[in-house]
Each structure stands twice: as C-alpha cells, then as structure tokens.
Short mmCIF file of C-alpha atoms and ligand atoms in Angstrom, two decimals:
data_model
loop_
_atom_site.label_atom_id
_atom_site.label_comp_id
_atom_site.label_asym_id
_atom_site.label_seq_id
_atom_site.Cartn_x
_atom_site.Cartn_y
_atom_site.Cartn_z
CA UNK A 13 -4.19 3.32 -0.07
CA UNK A 14 -2.61 -0.10 0.15
CA UNK A 15 -4.73 -0.61 3.23
CA UNK A 16 -7.62 -3.03 3.04
CA UNK A 17 -10.32 -2.46 5.62
CA UNK A 18 -12.72 -5.05 7.04
CA UNK A 19 -16.41 -4.30 6.64
CA UNK A 20 -19.79 -5.94 7.20
CA UNK A 21 -22.21 -6.66 4.36
CA UNK A 22 -25.56 -4.96 4.97
CA UNK A 23 -27.35 -5.43 1.65
CA UNK A 24 -26.68 -7.07 -1.70
CA UNK A 25 -28.06 -6.15 -5.10
CA UNK A 26 -27.36 -6.67 -8.78
CA UNK A 27 -26.50 -3.45 -10.65
CA UNK A 28 -25.57 -3.16 -14.35
CA UNK A 29 -25.02 -6.92 -14.30
CA UNK A 30 -22.58 -6.58 -11.38
CA UNK A 31 -22.97 -7.96 -7.87
CA UNK A 32 -22.74 -5.01 -5.47
CA UNK A 33 -23.15 -4.65 -1.71
CA UNK A 34 -23.66 -1.92 0.84
CA UNK A 35 -20.87 -2.39 3.39
CA UNK A 36 -20.49 -0.86 6.84
CA UNK A 37 -16.94 -0.01 7.97
CA UNK A 38 -17.55 0.79 11.62
CA UNK A 39 -19.93 3.62 10.77
CA UNK A 40 -18.80 4.63 7.29
CA UNK A 41 -21.01 3.05 4.64
CA UNK A 42 -19.76 2.39 1.10
CA UNK A 43 -20.78 0.61 -2.08
CA UNK A 44 -18.62 -2.46 -2.62
CA UNK A 45 -18.26 -4.80 -5.59
CA UNK A 46 -18.67 -8.50 -4.78
CA UNK A 47 -17.53 -9.93 -8.12
CA UNK A 48 -14.40 -11.38 -6.54
CA UNK A 49 -16.29 -12.90 -3.61
CA UNK A 50 -19.63 -13.76 -5.19
CA UNK A 51 -20.93 -16.03 -2.44
CA UNK A 52 -20.46 -13.49 0.35
CA UNK A 53 -23.76 -13.14 2.24
CA UNK A 54 -25.49 -10.39 4.20
CA UNK A 55 -24.09 -10.26 7.75
CA UNK A 56 -20.68 -11.64 6.78
CA UNK A 57 -17.39 -9.72 7.00
CA UNK A 58 -14.79 -9.27 4.30
CA UNK A 59 -11.55 -7.44 3.68
CA UNK A 60 -12.40 -4.61 1.31
CA UNK A 61 -9.90 -2.68 -0.76
CA UNK A 62 -10.76 0.32 -2.97
CA UNK A 63 -14.40 -0.77 -3.18
CA UNK A 64 -13.85 -4.51 -3.77
CA UNK A 65 -14.37 -7.38 -1.35
CA UNK A 66 -11.22 -9.50 -1.62
CA UNK A 67 -11.33 -12.10 1.16
CA UNK A 68 -13.72 -13.33 3.85
CA UNK A 69 -12.86 -12.55 7.44
CA UNK A 70 -14.33 -13.79 10.71
CA UNK A 71 -16.26 -11.26 12.75
CA UNK A 72 -13.90 -11.11 15.69
CA UNK A 73 -10.76 -10.34 13.72
CA UNK A 74 -12.70 -7.88 11.58
CA UNK A 75 -13.78 -5.96 14.67
CA UNK A 76 -10.29 -6.03 16.14
CA UNK A 77 -8.70 -4.71 12.98
CA UNK A 78 -11.29 -1.96 12.60
CA UNK A 79 -10.69 -0.82 16.16
CA UNK A 80 -6.94 -0.72 15.55
CA UNK A 81 -7.26 1.20 12.28
CA UNK A 82 -9.55 3.69 13.98
CA UNK A 83 -7.02 4.21 16.73
CA UNK A 84 -4.17 4.68 14.23
CA UNK A 85 -6.23 7.25 12.34
CA UNK A 86 -6.08 5.06 9.26
CA UNK A 87 -9.86 5.04 8.75
CA UNK A 88 -9.84 8.82 8.59
CA UNK A 89 -7.10 8.56 6.02
CA UNK A 90 -8.99 5.98 3.96
CA UNK A 91 -12.42 7.61 4.12
CA UNK A 92 -11.71 11.21 5.15
CA UNK A 93 -11.47 14.22 2.85
CA UNK A 94 -8.19 13.95 0.91
CA UNK A 95 -8.47 17.54 -0.38
CA UNK A 96 -8.53 18.77 3.20
CA UNK A 97 -5.50 16.64 3.97
CA UNK A 98 -3.64 17.94 0.92
CA UNK A 99 -4.55 21.54 1.72
CA UNK A 100 -3.41 20.96 5.31
CA UNK A 101 0.07 20.27 4.07
CA UNK A 102 0.06 23.82 2.74
CA UNK A 103 -1.13 25.24 6.05
CA UNK A 104 1.67 25.18 8.60
CA UNK A 105 -0.58 26.13 11.55
CA UNK A 106 -2.99 23.29 10.87
CA UNK A 107 -0.14 20.84 10.77
CA UNK A 108 1.34 22.12 14.01
CA UNK A 109 -2.03 22.16 15.76
CA UNK A 110 -2.46 18.48 14.97
CA UNK A 111 0.85 17.46 16.41
CA UNK B 13 8.49 -2.10 27.33
CA UNK B 14 6.99 1.37 27.36
CA UNK B 15 4.75 0.76 24.39
CA UNK B 16 3.29 -2.51 25.50
CA UNK B 17 0.25 -1.04 27.22
CA UNK B 18 -0.83 0.34 23.85
CA UNK B 19 -1.20 -3.14 22.43
CA UNK B 20 -4.67 -4.60 22.30
CA UNK B 21 -3.42 -7.59 24.21
CA UNK B 22 -0.26 -6.56 26.06
CA UNK B 23 0.03 -9.93 27.78
CA UNK B 24 0.11 -11.82 24.48
CA UNK B 25 2.58 -9.29 23.07
CA UNK B 26 4.83 -9.85 26.07
CA UNK B 27 4.70 -13.62 25.57
CA UNK B 28 5.60 -13.28 21.89
CA UNK B 29 8.48 -10.96 22.74
CA UNK B 30 9.72 -13.33 25.47
CA UNK B 31 9.64 -16.18 22.99
CA UNK B 32 11.60 -14.19 20.42
CA UNK B 33 14.13 -13.29 23.11
CA UNK B 34 14.48 -16.90 24.19
CA UNK B 35 14.97 -18.07 20.62
CA UNK B 36 17.45 -15.57 19.26
CA UNK B 37 21.16 -16.31 19.63
CA UNK B 38 22.72 -14.01 17.05
CA UNK B 39 21.92 -10.98 14.86
CA UNK B 40 19.32 -11.25 12.13
CA UNK B 41 17.98 -8.71 9.61
CA UNK B 42 14.33 -9.06 8.58
CA UNK B 43 12.59 -6.98 5.94
CA UNK B 44 8.91 -6.11 6.24
CA UNK B 45 7.81 -5.66 2.66
CA UNK B 46 4.65 -3.67 3.19
CA UNK B 47 4.34 0.03 4.03
CA UNK B 48 1.28 -0.67 6.18
CA UNK B 49 3.44 -2.92 8.32
CA UNK B 50 6.17 -0.25 8.53
CA UNK B 51 3.55 2.22 9.76
CA UNK B 52 2.36 -0.18 12.44
CA UNK B 53 5.93 -1.10 13.49
CA UNK B 54 7.05 2.49 13.94
CA UNK B 55 3.79 3.63 15.52
CA UNK B 56 3.96 0.90 18.15
CA UNK B 57 7.70 0.98 18.57
CA UNK B 58 7.93 -2.72 17.74
CA UNK B 59 11.47 -2.28 16.44
CA UNK B 60 12.47 -0.87 19.82
CA UNK B 61 10.79 -3.63 21.82
CA UNK B 62 12.66 -6.36 19.98
CA UNK B 63 15.91 -7.80 21.31
CA UNK B 64 18.81 -5.94 19.76
CA UNK B 65 19.79 -8.96 17.67
CA UNK B 66 16.64 -8.57 15.57
CA UNK B 67 16.78 -5.70 13.12
CA UNK B 68 13.82 -4.69 10.97
CA UNK B 69 14.58 -3.25 7.55
CA UNK B 70 11.80 -1.36 5.80
CA UNK B 71 10.94 -2.62 2.34
CA UNK B 72 9.65 -1.04 -0.85
CA UNK B 73 5.98 -1.87 -0.22
CA UNK B 74 4.39 1.53 -0.54
CA UNK B 75 2.68 1.87 -3.93
CA UNK B 76 2.57 5.64 -3.72
CA UNK B 77 6.30 5.78 -3.00
CA UNK B 78 7.46 3.51 -5.80
CA UNK B 79 5.42 5.04 -8.62
CA UNK B 80 8.13 6.46 -10.88
CA UNK B 81 8.52 10.17 -11.40
CA UNK B 82 7.99 9.77 -15.15
CA UNK B 83 4.53 8.28 -14.53
CA UNK B 84 3.65 11.06 -12.05
CA UNK B 85 4.67 13.58 -14.72
CA UNK B 86 2.50 11.76 -17.28
CA UNK B 87 -0.41 11.95 -14.86
CA UNK B 88 0.15 15.69 -14.33
CA UNK B 89 0.30 16.28 -18.07
CA UNK B 90 -2.92 14.35 -18.74
CA UNK B 91 -4.71 15.92 -15.76
CA UNK B 92 -3.93 19.41 -17.10
CA UNK B 93 -5.81 18.86 -20.35
CA UNK B 94 -9.13 20.71 -20.56
CA UNK B 95 -11.07 17.74 -21.96
CA UNK B 96 -9.93 15.42 -19.17
CA UNK B 97 -11.47 14.53 -15.82
CA UNK B 98 -8.56 12.96 -13.96
CA UNK B 99 -9.52 10.56 -11.17
CA UNK B 100 -7.12 9.32 -8.52
CA UNK B 101 -6.91 7.86 -5.04
CA UNK B 102 -6.46 10.68 -2.52
CA UNK B 103 -2.96 9.78 -1.47
CA UNK B 104 -1.52 10.60 -4.88
CA UNK B 105 -2.45 14.30 -4.60
CA UNK B 106 0.77 15.50 -3.00
CA UNK B 107 3.25 13.15 -4.63
CA UNK B 108 5.79 15.48 -6.20
CA UNK B 109 6.32 15.34 -9.95
CA UNK B 110 9.21 17.19 -11.52
CA UNK B 111 7.75 20.62 -10.79
CA UNK B 112 4.26 20.24 -9.25
CA UNK B 113 1.69 17.77 -7.96
CA UNK B 114 -1.96 16.87 -8.67
CA UNK B 115 -3.16 19.23 -5.95
CA UNK B 116 -1.47 22.11 -7.79
CA UNK B 117 -2.88 21.01 -11.14
CA UNK B 118 -6.34 21.25 -9.65
CA UNK B 119 -5.51 24.71 -8.26
CA UNK B 120 -4.51 25.74 -11.78
CA UNK B 121 -7.92 24.70 -13.10
CA UNK B 122 -7.44 21.02 -13.93
CA UNK B 123 -10.44 18.80 -13.27
CA UNK B 124 -8.84 16.41 -10.76
CA UNK B 125 -11.22 14.30 -8.70
CA UNK B 126 -10.55 11.95 -5.82
CA UNK B 127 -12.37 8.64 -5.88
CA UNK B 128 -12.62 5.92 -3.28
CA UNK B 129 -12.89 3.14 -5.86
CA UNK B 130 -11.95 2.85 -9.55
CA UNK B 131 -15.62 2.02 -10.15
CA UNK B 132 -16.45 5.58 -9.06
CA UNK B 133 -14.28 6.83 -11.92
CA UNK B 134 -16.18 4.60 -14.32
CA UNK B 135 -19.43 6.09 -13.03
CA UNK B 136 -18.06 9.58 -13.69
CA UNK B 137 -17.27 8.50 -17.27
CA UNK B 138 -20.86 7.30 -17.72
CA UNK B 139 -22.19 10.60 -16.41
CA UNK B 140 -19.86 12.72 -18.60
CA UNK B 141 -19.95 11.17 -22.07
CA UNK B 142 -18.46 14.33 -23.66
CA UNK B 143 -15.34 14.28 -21.45
CA UNK B 144 -12.33 11.97 -21.30
CA UNK B 145 -12.16 10.28 -17.91
CA UNK B 146 -8.76 8.93 -16.91
CA UNK B 147 -8.11 6.88 -13.79
CA UNK B 148 -4.66 6.69 -12.21
CA UNK B 149 -4.17 2.94 -11.77
CA UNK B 150 -1.29 2.39 -9.36
CA UNK B 151 -0.69 -0.16 -6.64
CA UNK B 152 0.45 -3.66 -5.81
CA UNK B 153 -1.37 -6.96 -6.27
CA UNK B 154 -4.11 -5.87 -3.86
CA UNK B 155 -5.13 -2.89 -5.96
CA UNK B 156 -4.57 -4.37 -9.40
CA UNK B 157 -7.66 -6.67 -9.38
CA UNK B 158 -10.14 -3.85 -8.65
CA UNK B 159 -8.54 -1.82 -11.42
CA UNK B 160 -8.58 -4.81 -13.77
CA UNK B 161 -12.28 -5.36 -13.10
CA UNK B 162 -12.99 -1.69 -13.81
CA UNK B 163 -11.32 -1.81 -17.23
CA UNK B 164 -13.15 -5.04 -17.95
CA UNK B 165 -16.47 -3.40 -17.00
CA UNK B 166 -15.70 -0.37 -19.17
CA UNK B 167 -15.31 -2.66 -22.14
CA UNK B 168 -18.32 -4.78 -21.27
CA UNK B 169 -20.55 -1.71 -20.92
CA UNK B 170 -19.06 -0.02 -24.02
CA UNK B 171 -17.84 3.04 -22.09
CA UNK B 172 -15.37 4.49 -24.55
CA UNK B 173 -14.43 7.72 -22.79
CA UNK B 174 -12.75 5.82 -19.93
CA UNK B 175 -9.06 4.99 -19.84
CA UNK B 176 -6.49 4.09 -17.21
CA UNK B 177 -2.93 5.26 -16.68
CA UNK B 178 -1.49 1.99 -15.42
CA UNK B 179 1.60 1.63 -13.25
CA UNK B 180 1.05 -1.57 -11.28
CA UNK B 181 3.86 -3.35 -9.48
CA UNK B 182 4.37 -6.91 -8.19
CA UNK B 183 6.08 -7.95 -4.97
CA UNK B 184 7.99 -11.15 -5.94
CA UNK B 185 10.29 -9.50 -8.51
CA UNK B 186 11.04 -6.77 -5.96
CA UNK B 187 12.10 -9.45 -3.47
CA UNK B 188 14.31 -10.93 -6.15
CA UNK B 189 15.85 -7.54 -6.94
CA UNK B 190 16.55 -6.90 -3.25
CA UNK B 191 18.14 -10.34 -2.77
CA UNK B 192 20.38 -10.03 -5.82
CA UNK B 193 21.66 -6.58 -4.90
CA UNK B 194 25.31 -6.83 -3.79
CA UNK B 195 24.65 -4.75 -0.68
CA UNK B 196 21.69 -6.83 0.44
CA UNK B 197 21.57 -7.63 4.16
CA UNK B 198 18.08 -9.13 4.31
CA UNK B 199 17.90 -12.64 5.78
CA UNK B 200 14.14 -13.13 6.01
CA UNK B 201 10.98 -11.48 4.71
CA UNK B 202 7.70 -10.61 6.34
CA UNK B 203 5.51 -10.81 3.22
CA UNK B 204 2.58 -8.43 2.76
CA UNK B 205 -0.61 -10.08 4.01
CA UNK B 206 -3.12 -8.37 1.76
CA UNK B 207 -1.06 -8.95 -1.37
CA UNK B 208 -1.15 -12.66 -0.49
CA UNK B 209 -4.93 -12.49 0.17
CA UNK B 210 -5.22 -11.98 -3.57
CA UNK B 211 -2.22 -13.83 -5.00
CA UNK B 212 -1.95 -16.71 -2.55
CA UNK B 213 1.41 -18.29 -1.82
CA UNK B 214 2.44 -19.93 -5.13
CA UNK B 215 5.04 -17.35 -6.09
CA UNK B 216 7.04 -17.56 -2.87
CA UNK B 217 8.49 -21.09 -2.40
CA UNK B 218 10.80 -20.68 -5.40
CA UNK B 219 12.15 -17.43 -3.94
CA UNK B 220 12.60 -18.93 -0.46
CA UNK B 221 14.54 -21.82 -2.00
CA UNK B 222 16.64 -19.85 -4.41
CA UNK B 223 17.83 -17.31 -1.85
CA UNK B 224 17.60 -19.49 1.26
CA UNK B 225 15.34 -16.95 3.00
CA UNK B 226 12.34 -17.65 5.21
CA UNK B 227 9.24 -15.86 3.92
CA UNK B 228 6.52 -15.40 6.52
CA UNK B 229 3.18 -14.00 5.35
CA UNK B 230 2.27 -11.42 7.96
CA UNK B 231 -0.70 -9.18 8.82
CA UNK B 232 -0.75 -5.56 10.00
CA UNK B 233 -1.79 -5.57 13.60
CA UNK B 234 1.04 -5.31 16.13
CA UNK B 235 0.44 -8.85 17.35
CA UNK B 236 0.41 -10.16 13.77
CA UNK B 237 3.76 -8.52 13.17
CA UNK B 238 5.28 -9.89 16.38
CA UNK B 239 4.04 -13.36 15.45
CA UNK B 240 5.53 -12.99 11.95
CA UNK B 241 8.86 -11.95 13.45
CA UNK B 242 8.73 -14.82 15.95
CA UNK B 243 8.23 -17.39 13.18
CA UNK B 244 10.91 -15.85 10.96
CA UNK B 245 13.46 -15.81 13.78
CA UNK B 246 12.60 -19.43 14.60
CA UNK B 247 13.31 -20.49 11.03
CA UNK B 248 16.54 -18.48 10.90
CA UNK B 249 17.83 -20.01 14.12
CA UNK B 250 17.05 -23.50 12.83
CA UNK B 251 18.59 -22.84 9.42
CA UNK B 252 15.24 -23.33 7.66
CA UNK B 253 13.79 -21.33 4.79
CA UNK B 254 10.17 -22.13 4.10
CA UNK B 255 7.07 -20.13 3.23
CA UNK B 256 4.94 -19.84 6.36
CA UNK B 257 1.48 -18.29 6.57
CA UNK B 258 1.14 -16.36 9.83
CA UNK B 259 -2.02 -14.59 8.63
CA UNK B 260 -4.34 -17.51 7.82
CA UNK B 261 -7.50 -15.64 8.77
CA UNK B 262 -7.09 -13.50 5.65
CA UNK B 263 -4.78 -15.51 3.41
CA UNK B 264 -5.67 -18.81 1.72
CA UNK B 265 -3.00 -20.70 -0.21
CA UNK B 266 -4.74 -20.11 -3.53
CA UNK B 267 -5.44 -16.44 -2.81
CA UNK B 268 -8.55 -15.20 -4.58
CA UNK B 269 -8.87 -17.27 -7.78
CA UNK B 270 -11.50 -14.99 -9.38
CA UNK B 271 -9.27 -11.98 -8.90
CA UNK B 272 -6.24 -13.81 -10.25
CA UNK B 273 -8.17 -14.87 -13.34
CA UNK B 274 -9.24 -11.29 -14.03
CA UNK B 275 -5.66 -10.06 -13.58
CA UNK B 276 -4.46 -12.60 -16.13
CA UNK B 277 -7.15 -11.50 -18.58
CA UNK B 278 -6.75 -7.73 -18.37
CA UNK B 279 -3.04 -7.29 -17.66
CA UNK B 280 0.21 -8.73 -18.88
CA UNK B 281 3.46 -8.84 -16.96
CA UNK B 282 5.88 -6.09 -17.98
CA UNK B 283 9.14 -4.51 -16.85
CA UNK B 284 8.51 -1.59 -14.52
CA UNK B 285 10.56 1.29 -13.23
CA UNK B 286 10.38 1.78 -9.45
CA UNK B 287 10.90 5.26 -8.13
CA UNK B 288 14.34 5.57 -6.63
CA UNK B 289 15.26 1.98 -7.50
CA UNK B 290 15.19 1.71 -11.27
CA UNK B 291 13.74 -0.82 -13.66
CA UNK B 292 13.08 -4.32 -12.35
CA UNK B 293 12.38 -6.96 -15.00
CA UNK B 294 8.83 -8.37 -15.03
CA UNK B 295 8.02 -6.39 -11.90
CA UNK B 296 4.68 -4.99 -12.95
CA UNK B 297 1.70 -5.09 -15.22
CA UNK B 298 0.46 -3.17 -18.21
CA UNK B 299 -2.88 -3.48 -19.96
CA UNK B 300 -2.85 -6.36 -22.42
CA UNK B 301 -3.36 -5.63 -26.11
CA UNK B 302 -7.06 -6.53 -25.95
CA UNK B 303 -7.60 -3.55 -23.66
CA UNK B 304 -5.38 -1.11 -25.52
CA UNK B 305 -8.34 1.17 -26.23
CA UNK B 306 -8.54 1.86 -22.52
CA UNK B 307 -4.83 2.55 -22.08
CA UNK B 308 -4.33 6.24 -21.27
CA UNK B 309 -0.64 6.11 -22.16
CA UNK B 310 -1.65 5.04 -25.63
CA UNK B 311 -4.61 7.42 -25.92
CA UNK B 312 -2.70 10.56 -24.87
CA UNK B 313 0.80 10.75 -26.22
CA UNK B 314 2.73 11.44 -23.05
CA UNK B 315 6.03 9.74 -23.76
CA UNK B 316 9.37 11.51 -23.57
CA UNK B 317 8.64 13.85 -20.68
CA UNK B 318 11.90 15.04 -19.10
CA UNK B 319 12.08 14.24 -15.40
CA UNK B 320 14.33 15.49 -12.64
CA UNK B 321 14.65 13.77 -9.25
CA UNK B 322 15.78 16.01 -6.38
CA UNK B 323 19.46 15.19 -5.92
CA UNK B 324 19.25 15.27 -2.12
CA UNK B 325 16.59 12.56 -1.92
CA UNK B 326 17.86 9.09 -0.96
CA UNK B 327 14.48 7.38 -1.09
CA UNK B 328 15.84 4.69 -3.40
CA UNK B 329 18.22 3.59 -0.67
CA UNK B 330 15.44 3.82 1.92
CA UNK B 331 13.16 1.67 -0.24
CA UNK B 332 15.82 -0.99 -0.60
CA UNK B 333 16.58 -1.02 3.09
CA UNK B 334 20.12 0.29 2.59
CA UNK B 335 19.66 3.29 4.88
CA UNK B 336 17.10 4.28 7.50
CA UNK B 337 15.16 7.51 6.80
CA UNK B 338 16.95 9.56 9.45
CA UNK B 339 20.27 8.79 7.81
CA UNK B 340 19.18 11.01 4.93
CA UNK B 341 20.53 14.54 5.44
CA UNK B 342 17.33 16.16 4.25
CA UNK B 343 15.20 14.25 6.76
CA UNK B 344 13.28 16.63 9.00
CA UNK B 345 15.16 19.65 7.69
CA UNK B 346 14.52 20.42 4.02
CA UNK B 347 12.27 17.37 3.70
CA UNK B 348 9.11 17.14 5.83
CA UNK B 349 5.56 15.93 5.06
CA UNK B 350 4.74 19.58 4.34
CA UNK B 351 7.64 20.02 1.94
CA UNK B 352 8.39 16.48 0.78
CA UNK B 353 11.35 15.93 -1.50
CA UNK B 354 10.54 12.31 -2.15
CA UNK B 355 7.44 10.17 -2.22
CA UNK B 356 8.54 8.21 0.85
CA UNK B 357 7.87 11.40 2.85
CA UNK B 358 4.48 12.05 1.21
CA UNK B 359 2.60 8.85 1.72
CA UNK B 360 1.83 7.83 5.29
CA UNK B 361 2.82 4.34 4.21
CA UNK B 362 6.23 5.70 3.31
CA UNK B 363 9.08 4.92 5.66
CA UNK B 364 10.30 8.55 5.86
CA UNK B 365 6.83 9.79 6.84
CA UNK B 366 6.37 7.03 9.41
CA UNK B 367 9.68 7.96 11.05
CA UNK B 368 8.84 11.64 10.92
CA UNK B 369 5.41 11.19 12.49
CA UNK B 370 6.20 8.68 15.17
CA UNK B 371 9.85 8.30 15.91
CA UNK B 372 10.01 11.17 18.34
CA UNK B 373 7.78 9.08 20.61
CA UNK B 374 10.75 6.72 20.88
CA UNK B 375 11.68 5.45 24.32
CA UNK B 376 15.31 4.90 23.52
CA UNK B 377 17.71 7.69 22.65
CA UNK B 378 17.96 7.70 18.89
CA UNK B 379 19.75 10.10 16.55
CA UNK B 380 16.31 11.51 15.77
CA UNK B 381 15.74 12.98 19.16
CA UNK B 382 18.32 15.57 18.29
CA UNK B 383 16.38 16.40 15.14
CA UNK B 384 13.80 19.15 15.49
CA UNK B 385 10.48 17.70 14.37
CA UNK B 386 8.27 20.43 12.84
S1 SF4 C 17 13.86 12.08 4.07
FE1 SF4 C 17 12.99 13.05 2.22
S2 SF4 C 17 14.76 13.49 0.92
FE2 SF4 C 17 15.43 11.94 2.44
S3 SF4 C 17 15.04 9.94 1.48
FE3 SF4 C 17 13.20 10.44 2.65
S4 SF4 C 17 11.86 11.46 1.14
FE4 SF4 C 17 13.92 11.49 0.25
#
C-alpha cells in the first residue's frame, strides 16, 4: 500500500471541479487525481499513489520501475483482487500451490 | 554473488558492491526505514551480497504493521455497524484485531469494501446518501496527502455521510524515537524515497546533526538501494553525517508543495501509538478541528475498546530493529502469513512476511534454512 507506482497520463479532464486524469500503469488503467501536480500533461509520467499523482518522473525510470514491480508481483498486489488474496490466506492448498 | 543475475543491470550492481567493499573498513549498521525497501532487499538478497561489515536493520516503515491494535479494533467495531459502508485499502483486510479482522467482519455480514483510492470511497458516499461511509485513513506521509484531499473534497462538495478513521504516522519522529532508544545500534538511515517525494528534505538535517547520523534518501529498486548504501557507508567511513539525496529523479528538496499545504490545512500533528512500539510524541496526524465533522472517531463513539496483543509476538522489537524476524520463536511455526500473530507477518511490506516469503532462497546458510517454511 505504501508503494507508489509510475504511470503514464493518457487523458486529462475536469470533474466536479477537480483535475483528473486517466493513467496507464503498464496495462492497468486507473483514474488519478492531478490536484497535487496540476501542470502534468498528457504523455508525461508521474509517481502515483492511491489514485494521486505525487511527483513527475522521466519516462526511462518510470518504465524500469514498472518492469521491476511487475517482476516482484507488486503490481498484482496493488491492482489485483484483495478479496481473493485474503481468501487465499484461508485456503492452505492455494497458498502451497503458489509457492 | 548468486543473486546478481536477477538485477536489471548486474554489471552496475557489481560495480556498486565493489565500491562498497573497497570503502568499508569496519562494521556499520544501517537502517532502511521503508517496508518497500525491506521487501526489495530480502527479495534480491542484497543483505547477503554486502560485505559482512555492513549490516542492514529493518525499520518501522510499514504503515499496515504500525497501525495500533486499538485502531484496528475501532475499525472492526465501526465496520460491523449495519448503517456503515466501511472502505479500506486491500492490505488491511487480514490485519488481526483483538479477535478478528476486516475479512471476517465482511463474512459476518458487514459491508466492507476495498477501494484503490480514498476518492473511490467518497464516490461511494455520494452514491449512498442514506448510508454512513467511513474510510480507513492509515499510512505515512505518502498516503496522508491523498486522504487529506479527500476530506477536503468531502467538505467542499457538502458530502456529510463521509468520515475518515485517521491513523497517520510520520517518519522523522520515528527516527528520533529509534535514535533515543538505549538499545539503538543504528548508525545511518536509508530514508524512504516516496515519503520524501511529498515532504522534501527539510525535516532531516536537524536529525542528522543531532544524532550524528548520515541520512540518505533512497529509492526502491535494487540498484537504488545499493547506491543508498554506498553513499551511507562513504559518509560513515569519513565521519560525516549529512542529508544526501540518492533518489533525485523522484525527490525534489521541497517535496510536493501543494500536497504539503493540504496536509497542513486538513491535519494537525498529534501523538500517535505505533503497534508494538508504543506512543511516540508528535509522530502522526489527526484531523484538525475544522474537519471534525468528518472524523469517524468523533462520529462513532469507539473509545475504550479493550485490546489484547498476542504475548508471543515480538513485532515491536522487529520494527525497532532490535531483533530479526527469525529470532522470534513464533516465526514460521505458530506465525505464518496464513495464521499471522502480528501485523509484520500480514503485510507484504512487513519484515516478518518478507523473511518468510524470500529468505529460504538464501544462498548462505542461515538459521532459517532449518525452519520448515509452509
Ligand atoms: S514472526 Fe509473527 S509473532 Fe514473531 S514478531 Fe513477526 S509477526 Fe510477531
């Protein structure tokens, strides 16, 4: 949860008086609030945490970090189904199968 | 060097390691503050690649782990109420309260929903005007600004059925608490990169001076961590103690000024209890009086819940770097990610879970190899 994931801004729009963007995290697309980085533009990368863009990032390091997070399974953890994960902890076989 | 081929740039990793080896002349203990860094260190075996003089101590930087039992119990109590839709980040679901967790509460009929962003919880409040929507606002300085903005939006849009159970914590007072503990062995800190993306560096020079410790702002990728360690060791060997930013691509000295301004508006600094550690003065935030209407603690009277920590759990010592997870007797036996006794085994950012998941990949004989894993 503490993890902040780099993403690429695809589209920007004003909603309810708030600057929002559609952001692509290596395939997973989410709505992201731009109020803390208001001059972020379409095509740029930013570090996003719990739906908020917090700091600009250059494209190369964004890609590198995304690749690493994917490999560590952290993207699954951030965007996957947490109910499944919680239920898994109750299912010994599922846990063992994964390991 | 078994792990090196797993690095994105093994050659660069080797150079950083060689440089650390060439620099170090005596033992040093470094604490990585952030749970994300712990995860990366254990996963990549960085601690085992380092020369034996350099010891990494895992810090308290996992927000899920440090949320006090009393607050978890408050969350469980609120989430059980029929009028409430309780929204939380997914990794809080299995954090044990005194006798159950949020996953159980949902099984018993509570309306517990997982959201990706606090703004999703606000949306749920807009869509369900006849219900009380409560968001579980935990986390460090990286998570606090999104939560602050959400409360601010609730007020701006006049959404009255939205409140937040706030238990935010701040890193600098935790560093202070660790350094003033009589059993402290930490000689340098790898500070949490994303916390500094928001807060900048202002809070750290005073700490570096007061305790004579180098503080190196460090990212999460294996190479970032090696570079952070390299710079910290360099300072230690030279007898320096400055604040050094080894993660400039994501951290500016001023942090994110808009986020800091919102934090100052919505929250005020308060004493906070840390799970397993105890109360640290000024170590967190609560909603300021202006936002009291949106304070779930105030809206639902949930004070005075009796809590009971499992006696076997030594997570407080793990979080302060006093013991390593496998030195806890329950580790891997009565305490596993499936049956966690403490929060440090629940969250993947927790040191106990990181050791449990990855340490058996270790290339050096460690006490853990004798421990049956699963
Ligand atoms: S191994 Fe389990 S019981 Fe021991 S300190 Fe970690 S969480 Fe607590």
